[in-house]
GROMACS .gro file of C-alpha atoms in nm:
model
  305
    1UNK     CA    1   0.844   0.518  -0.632
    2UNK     CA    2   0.777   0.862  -0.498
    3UNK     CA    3   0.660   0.875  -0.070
    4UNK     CA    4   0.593   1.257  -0.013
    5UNK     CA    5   0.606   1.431   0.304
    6UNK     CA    6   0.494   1.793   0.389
    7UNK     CA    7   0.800   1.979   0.595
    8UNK     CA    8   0.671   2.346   0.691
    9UNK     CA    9   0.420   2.354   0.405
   10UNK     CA   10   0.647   2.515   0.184
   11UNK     CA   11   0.828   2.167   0.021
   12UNK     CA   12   0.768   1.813  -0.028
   13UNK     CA   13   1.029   1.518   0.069
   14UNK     CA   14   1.008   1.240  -0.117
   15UNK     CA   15   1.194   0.882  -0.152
   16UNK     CA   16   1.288   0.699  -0.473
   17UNK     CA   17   1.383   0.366  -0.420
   18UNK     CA   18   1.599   0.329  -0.692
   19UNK     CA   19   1.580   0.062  -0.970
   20UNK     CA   20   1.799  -0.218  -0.857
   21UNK     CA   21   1.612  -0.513  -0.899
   22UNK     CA   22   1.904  -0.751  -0.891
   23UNK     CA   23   1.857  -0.894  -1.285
   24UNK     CA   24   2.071  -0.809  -1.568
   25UNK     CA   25   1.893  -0.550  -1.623
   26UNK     CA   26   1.998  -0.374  -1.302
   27UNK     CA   27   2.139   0.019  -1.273
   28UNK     CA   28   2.281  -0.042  -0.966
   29UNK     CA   29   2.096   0.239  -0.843
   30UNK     CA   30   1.987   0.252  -0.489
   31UNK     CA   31   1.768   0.546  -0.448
   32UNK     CA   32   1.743   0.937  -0.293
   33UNK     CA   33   1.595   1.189  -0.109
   34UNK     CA   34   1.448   1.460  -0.338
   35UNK     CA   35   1.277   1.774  -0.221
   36UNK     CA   36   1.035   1.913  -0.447
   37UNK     CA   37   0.874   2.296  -0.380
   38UNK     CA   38   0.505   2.360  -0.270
   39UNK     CA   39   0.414   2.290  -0.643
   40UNK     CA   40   0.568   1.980  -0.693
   41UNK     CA   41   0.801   2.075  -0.901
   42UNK     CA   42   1.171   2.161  -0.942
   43UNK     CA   43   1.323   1.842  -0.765
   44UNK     CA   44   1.586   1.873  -0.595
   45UNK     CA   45   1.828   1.554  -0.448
   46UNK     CA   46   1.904   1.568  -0.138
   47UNK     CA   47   2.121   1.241  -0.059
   48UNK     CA   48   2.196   0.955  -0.258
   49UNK     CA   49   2.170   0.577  -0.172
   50UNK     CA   50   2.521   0.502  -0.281
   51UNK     CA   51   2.733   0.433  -0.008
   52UNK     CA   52   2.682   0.039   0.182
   53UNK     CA   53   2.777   0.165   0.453
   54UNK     CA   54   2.528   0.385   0.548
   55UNK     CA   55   2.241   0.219   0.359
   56UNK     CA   56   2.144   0.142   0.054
   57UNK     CA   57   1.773   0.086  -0.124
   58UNK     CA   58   1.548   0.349   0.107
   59UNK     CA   59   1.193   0.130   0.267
   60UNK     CA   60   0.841   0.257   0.371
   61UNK     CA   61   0.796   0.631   0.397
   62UNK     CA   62   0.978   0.956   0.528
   63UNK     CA   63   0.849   1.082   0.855
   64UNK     CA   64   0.883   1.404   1.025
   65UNK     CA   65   0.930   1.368   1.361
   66UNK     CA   66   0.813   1.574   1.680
   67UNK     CA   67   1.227   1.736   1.719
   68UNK     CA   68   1.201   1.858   1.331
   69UNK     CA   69   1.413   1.576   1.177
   70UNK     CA   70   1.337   1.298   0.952
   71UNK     CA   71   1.380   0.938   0.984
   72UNK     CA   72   1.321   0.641   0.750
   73UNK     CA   73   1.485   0.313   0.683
   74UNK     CA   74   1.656   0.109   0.406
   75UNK     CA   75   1.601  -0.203   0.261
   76UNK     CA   76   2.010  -0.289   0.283
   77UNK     CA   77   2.306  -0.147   0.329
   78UNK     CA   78   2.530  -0.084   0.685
   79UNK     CA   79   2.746  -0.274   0.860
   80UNK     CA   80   2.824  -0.680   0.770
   81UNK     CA   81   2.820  -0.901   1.055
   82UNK     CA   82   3.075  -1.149   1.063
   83UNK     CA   83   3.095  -1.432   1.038
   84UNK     CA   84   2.891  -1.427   0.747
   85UNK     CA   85   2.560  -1.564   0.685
   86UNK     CA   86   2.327  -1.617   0.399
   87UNK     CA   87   2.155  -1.318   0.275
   88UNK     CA   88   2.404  -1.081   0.413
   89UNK     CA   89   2.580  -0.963   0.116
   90UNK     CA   90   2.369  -0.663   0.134
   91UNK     CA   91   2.337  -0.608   0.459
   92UNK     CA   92   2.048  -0.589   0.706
   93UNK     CA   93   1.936  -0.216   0.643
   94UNK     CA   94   1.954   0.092   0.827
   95UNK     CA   95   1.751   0.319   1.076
   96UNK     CA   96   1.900   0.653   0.954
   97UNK     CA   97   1.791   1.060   1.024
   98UNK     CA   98   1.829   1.372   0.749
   99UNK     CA   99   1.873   1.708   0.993
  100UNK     CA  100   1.682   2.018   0.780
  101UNK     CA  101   1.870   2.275   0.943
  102UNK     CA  102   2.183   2.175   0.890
  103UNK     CA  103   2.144   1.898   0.587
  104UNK     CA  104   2.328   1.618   0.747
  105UNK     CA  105   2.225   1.245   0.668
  106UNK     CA  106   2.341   1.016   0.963
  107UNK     CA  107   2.256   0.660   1.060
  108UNK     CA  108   2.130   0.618   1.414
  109UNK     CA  109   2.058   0.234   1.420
  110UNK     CA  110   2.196  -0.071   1.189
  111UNK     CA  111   1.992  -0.363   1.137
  112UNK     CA  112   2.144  -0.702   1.246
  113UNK     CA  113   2.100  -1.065   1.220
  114UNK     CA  114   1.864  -1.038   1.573
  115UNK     CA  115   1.570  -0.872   1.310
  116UNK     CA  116   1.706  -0.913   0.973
  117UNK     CA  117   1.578  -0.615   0.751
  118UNK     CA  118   1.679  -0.799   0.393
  119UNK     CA  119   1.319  -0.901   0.340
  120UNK     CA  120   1.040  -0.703   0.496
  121UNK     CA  121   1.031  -0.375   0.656
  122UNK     CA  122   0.840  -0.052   0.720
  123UNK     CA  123   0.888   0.303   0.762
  124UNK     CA  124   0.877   0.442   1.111
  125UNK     CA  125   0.543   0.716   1.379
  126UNK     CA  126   0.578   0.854   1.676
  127UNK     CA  127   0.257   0.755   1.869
  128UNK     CA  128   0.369   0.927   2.139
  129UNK     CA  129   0.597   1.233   2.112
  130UNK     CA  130   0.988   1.154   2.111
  131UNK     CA  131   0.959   0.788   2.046
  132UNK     CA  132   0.974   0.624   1.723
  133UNK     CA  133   0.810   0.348   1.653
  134UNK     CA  134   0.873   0.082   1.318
  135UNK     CA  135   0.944  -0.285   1.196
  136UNK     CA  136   1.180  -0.510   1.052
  137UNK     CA  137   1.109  -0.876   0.983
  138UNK     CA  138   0.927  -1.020   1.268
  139UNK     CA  139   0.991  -0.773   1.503
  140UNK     CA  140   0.852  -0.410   1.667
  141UNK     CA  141   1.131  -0.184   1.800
  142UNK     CA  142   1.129   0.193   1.964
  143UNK     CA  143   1.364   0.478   1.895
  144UNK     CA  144   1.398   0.721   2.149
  145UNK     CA  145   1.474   1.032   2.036
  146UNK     CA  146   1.608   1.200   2.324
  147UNK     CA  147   1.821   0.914   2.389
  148UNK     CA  148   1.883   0.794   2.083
  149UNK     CA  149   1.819   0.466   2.232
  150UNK     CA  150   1.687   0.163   2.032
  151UNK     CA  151   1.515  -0.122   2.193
  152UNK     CA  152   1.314  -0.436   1.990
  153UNK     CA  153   1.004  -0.491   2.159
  154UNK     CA  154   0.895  -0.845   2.354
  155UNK     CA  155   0.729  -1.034   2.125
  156UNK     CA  156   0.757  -1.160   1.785
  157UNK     CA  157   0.482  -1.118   1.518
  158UNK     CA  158   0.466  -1.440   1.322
  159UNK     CA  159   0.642  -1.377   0.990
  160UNK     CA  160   0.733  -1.066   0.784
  161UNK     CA  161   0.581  -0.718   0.916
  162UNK     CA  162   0.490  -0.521   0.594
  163UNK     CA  163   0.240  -0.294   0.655
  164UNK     CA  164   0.311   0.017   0.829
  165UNK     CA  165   0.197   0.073   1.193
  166UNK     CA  166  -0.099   0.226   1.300
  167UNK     CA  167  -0.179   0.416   1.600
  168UNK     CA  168  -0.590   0.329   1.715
  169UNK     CA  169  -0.777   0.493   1.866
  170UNK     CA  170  -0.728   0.272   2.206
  171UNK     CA  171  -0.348   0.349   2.213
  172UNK     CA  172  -0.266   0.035   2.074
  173UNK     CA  173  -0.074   0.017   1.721
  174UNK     CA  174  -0.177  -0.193   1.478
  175UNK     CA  175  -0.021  -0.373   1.164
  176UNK     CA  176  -0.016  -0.697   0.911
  177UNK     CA  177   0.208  -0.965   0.821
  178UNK     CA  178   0.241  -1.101   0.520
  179UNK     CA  179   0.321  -1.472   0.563
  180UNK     CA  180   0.156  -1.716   0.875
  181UNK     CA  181   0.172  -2.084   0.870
  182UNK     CA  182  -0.140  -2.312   0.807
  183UNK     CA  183  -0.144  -2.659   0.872
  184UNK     CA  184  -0.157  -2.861   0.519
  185UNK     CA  185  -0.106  -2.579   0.313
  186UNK     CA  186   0.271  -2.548   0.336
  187UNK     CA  187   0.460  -2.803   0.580
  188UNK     CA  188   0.845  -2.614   0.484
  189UNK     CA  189   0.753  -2.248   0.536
  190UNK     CA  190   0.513  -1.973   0.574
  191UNK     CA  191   0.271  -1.917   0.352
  192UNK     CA  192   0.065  -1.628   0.227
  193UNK     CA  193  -0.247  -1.577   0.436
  194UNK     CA  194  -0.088  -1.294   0.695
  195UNK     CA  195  -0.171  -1.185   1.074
  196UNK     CA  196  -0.325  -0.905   1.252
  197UNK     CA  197  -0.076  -0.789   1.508
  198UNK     CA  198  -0.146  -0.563   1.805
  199UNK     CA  199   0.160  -0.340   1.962
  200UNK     CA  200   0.179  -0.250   2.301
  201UNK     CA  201   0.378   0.032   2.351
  202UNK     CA  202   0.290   0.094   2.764
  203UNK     CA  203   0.448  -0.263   2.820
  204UNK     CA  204   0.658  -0.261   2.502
  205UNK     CA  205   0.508  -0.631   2.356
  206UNK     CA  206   0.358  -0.717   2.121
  207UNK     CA  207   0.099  -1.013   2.029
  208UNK     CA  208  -0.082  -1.217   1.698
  209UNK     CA  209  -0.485  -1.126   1.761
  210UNK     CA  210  -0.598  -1.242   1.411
  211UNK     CA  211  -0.476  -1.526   1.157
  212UNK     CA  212  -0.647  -1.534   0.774
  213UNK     CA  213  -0.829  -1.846   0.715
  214UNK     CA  214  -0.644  -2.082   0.536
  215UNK     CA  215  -0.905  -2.152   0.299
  216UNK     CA  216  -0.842  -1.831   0.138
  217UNK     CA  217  -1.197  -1.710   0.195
  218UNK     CA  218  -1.101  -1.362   0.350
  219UNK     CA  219  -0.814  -1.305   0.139
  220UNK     CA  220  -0.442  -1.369   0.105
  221UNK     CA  221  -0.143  -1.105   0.142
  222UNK     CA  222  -0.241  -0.798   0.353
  223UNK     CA  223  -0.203  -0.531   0.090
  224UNK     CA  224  -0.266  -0.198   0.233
  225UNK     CA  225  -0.197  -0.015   0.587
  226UNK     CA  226  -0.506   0.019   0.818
  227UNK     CA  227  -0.752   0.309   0.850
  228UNK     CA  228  -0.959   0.409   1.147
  229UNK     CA  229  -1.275   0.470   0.971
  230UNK     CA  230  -1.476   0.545   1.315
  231UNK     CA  231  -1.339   0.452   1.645
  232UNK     CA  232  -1.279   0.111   1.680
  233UNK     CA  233  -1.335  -0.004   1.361
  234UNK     CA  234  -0.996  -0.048   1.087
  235UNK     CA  235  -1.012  -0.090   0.711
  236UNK     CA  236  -0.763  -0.288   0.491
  237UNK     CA  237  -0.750  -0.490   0.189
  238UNK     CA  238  -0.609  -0.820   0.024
  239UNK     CA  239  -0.433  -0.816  -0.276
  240UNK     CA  240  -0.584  -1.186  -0.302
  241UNK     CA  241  -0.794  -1.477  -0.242
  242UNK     CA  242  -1.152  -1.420  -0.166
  243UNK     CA  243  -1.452  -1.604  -0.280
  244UNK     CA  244  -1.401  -1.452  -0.660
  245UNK     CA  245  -1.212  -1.685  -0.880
  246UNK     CA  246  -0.895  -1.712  -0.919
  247UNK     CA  247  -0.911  -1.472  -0.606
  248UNK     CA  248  -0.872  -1.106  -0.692
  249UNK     CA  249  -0.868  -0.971  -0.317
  250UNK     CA  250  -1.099  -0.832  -0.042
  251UNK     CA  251  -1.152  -0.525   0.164
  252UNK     CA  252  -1.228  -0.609   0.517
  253UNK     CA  253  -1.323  -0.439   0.882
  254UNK     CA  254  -1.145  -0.556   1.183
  255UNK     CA  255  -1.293  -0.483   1.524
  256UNK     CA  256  -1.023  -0.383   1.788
  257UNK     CA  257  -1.257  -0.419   2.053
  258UNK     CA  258  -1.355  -0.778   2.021
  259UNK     CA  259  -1.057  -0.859   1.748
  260UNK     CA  260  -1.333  -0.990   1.518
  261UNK     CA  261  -1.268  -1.009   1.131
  262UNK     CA  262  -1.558  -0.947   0.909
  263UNK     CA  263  -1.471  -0.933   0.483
  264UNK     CA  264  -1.691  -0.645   0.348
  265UNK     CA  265  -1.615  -0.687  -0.059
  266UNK     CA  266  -1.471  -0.958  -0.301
  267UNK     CA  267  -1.305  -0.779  -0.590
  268UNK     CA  268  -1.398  -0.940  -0.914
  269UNK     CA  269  -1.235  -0.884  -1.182
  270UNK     CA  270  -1.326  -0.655  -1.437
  271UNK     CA  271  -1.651  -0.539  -1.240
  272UNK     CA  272  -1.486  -0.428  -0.914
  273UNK     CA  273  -1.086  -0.449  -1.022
  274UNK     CA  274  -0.879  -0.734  -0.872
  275UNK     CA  275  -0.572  -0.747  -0.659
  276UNK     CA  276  -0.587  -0.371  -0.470
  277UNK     CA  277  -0.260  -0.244  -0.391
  278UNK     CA  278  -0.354   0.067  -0.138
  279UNK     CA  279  -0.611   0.258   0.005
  280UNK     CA  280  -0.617   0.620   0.136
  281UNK     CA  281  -0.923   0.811   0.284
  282UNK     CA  282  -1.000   1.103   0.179
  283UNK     CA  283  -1.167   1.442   0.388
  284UNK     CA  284  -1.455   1.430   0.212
  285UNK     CA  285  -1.522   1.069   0.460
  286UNK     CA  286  -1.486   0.891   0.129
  287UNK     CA  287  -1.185   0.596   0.078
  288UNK     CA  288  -0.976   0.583  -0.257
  289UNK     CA  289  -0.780   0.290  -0.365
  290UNK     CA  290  -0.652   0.162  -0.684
  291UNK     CA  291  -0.637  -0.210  -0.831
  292UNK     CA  292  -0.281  -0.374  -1.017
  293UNK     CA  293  -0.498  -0.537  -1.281
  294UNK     CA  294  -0.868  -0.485  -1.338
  295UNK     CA  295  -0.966  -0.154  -1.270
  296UNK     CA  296  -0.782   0.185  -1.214
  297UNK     CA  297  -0.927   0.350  -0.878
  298UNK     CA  298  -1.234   0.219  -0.624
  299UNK     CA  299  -1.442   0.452  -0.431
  300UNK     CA  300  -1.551   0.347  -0.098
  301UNK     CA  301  -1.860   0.532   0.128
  302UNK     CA  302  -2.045   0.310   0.310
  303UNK     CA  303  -1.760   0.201   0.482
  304UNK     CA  304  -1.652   0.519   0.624
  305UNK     CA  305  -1.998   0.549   0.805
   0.00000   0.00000   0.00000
């Protein structure tokens, strides 16, 4: 998979996340940095995923930050904690910079057992300029740039952040998680039905504003990363549940002012697609997303407006 940034408008930075799925089918491979010129061609690796200790298995997107530099995260990799627990064979993942200047990959954080990164993460904005701003597991943390100080947020978010953050346009960030626990539907763990979670970053917290219903009706598994559509007002999608049958997803608005929920579309099938994966909007005020099974690409207008 293939995350592009623009650096200078003259090349795109991309990650691949390699193709180590763990089965016998495995490479082993745990991913790269390739640039690619204004064309998109001519790729060109720039570091490779290989060594555990500084990361393996690259997560979320590359982001060019306000001081020039980029910054993204891994899935695994870094240091082991000892003792040992379960899960840690791989590590917990890495917060790591690339310098363009000089071409010099470095880690700046490692992921512990305080917000284990072997499971859920994202990639990393700077809502305000010189501070980072990302997610591992259940947790928000900053990076200061200036500092190079890390600090986890107060607060946790539920279960499993795993959409990326979102700056609104009332200063607050805004993501999903993926699992939340409903009474009756799963008495061991979390399920599938998600949270709304609202960031802080004035008082560094962070707080749960909206559960799915655990009758499935507004959809199951946050899909997507929010867009501001007008002020106040965020798009998303489901990649399930839904009144369709079996459930094929949704596409709902979420109110930041009142942290109301309101479910705008039911994807159907072959009709509408089912089970959206992403959503981008477009300049022309239009939003683009495509379907896993059902359907190749959905246009959406009417809820730009």
């Amino acid at each position: 998979m293939i995350t592009c940034s623009l650096h200078a408008q003259k090349e795109f930075w991309g990650l691949n996340k390699g193709a180590d799925d763990g089965g016998e089918n495995s490479t082993g491979y745990k991913g790269n940095i390739t640039k690619y010129d204004s064309n998109g061609q001519n790729p060109t690796i720039v570091h490779e995923f290989l060594d555990f200790a500084t990361g393996k298995t690259p997560k979320g997107k590359l982001f060019l930050a306000s001081n020039g530099k980029l910054y993204g995260m891994t899935f695994a990799g870094g240091h082991q904690i000892d003792p040992p627990v379960e899960f840690n064979d791989n590590g917990f993942g890495v917060l790591y910079e690339y310098d363009l200047v000089f071409d010099i990959y470095r880690v700046v954080h490692y992921f512990d057992i305080q917000a284990p990164n072997y499971i859920y993460g994202t990639g990393v904005i700077e809502p305000v300029s010189g501070k980072l701003y990302g997610s591992v597991s259940n947790k928000v943390f900053s990076y200061d740039l200036s500092t190079e100080t890390f600090t986890y947020l107060t607060g946790e978010a539920g279960n499993s952040i795993d959409g990326e953050l979102l700056k609104a346009s009332n200063g607050f960030l805004y993501c999903t998680t993926k699992d939340s626990f409903c009474p009756g539907v799963n008495s061991v763990g979390p399920n599938n039905f998600g949270t709304i979670i609202k960031v802080d970053i004035i008082n560094n917290s962070i707080q749960q504003v909206y559960q799915l219903q655990c009758d499935a009706s507004e959809g199951i598994r946050f899909s997507g990363e929010f867009i501001e559509t007008s002020p106040g007002k965020l798009i998303n999608i489901t990649g399930g549940g839904g009144n369709s049958s079996p459930g094929d997803g949704t596409i709902f608005e979420f109110d930041i002012s009142t942290n109301t929920f309101t479910k705008k579309i039911d994807f159907d099938g072959d009709n509408l697609g089912r089970n959206p994966l992403a959503m981008v909007g477009g300049d022309n005020g239009v939003l683009y997303g495509v379907c896993e099974n059902g359907g190749l690409i959905f246009i959406l207008t009417a809820l730009m407006k």
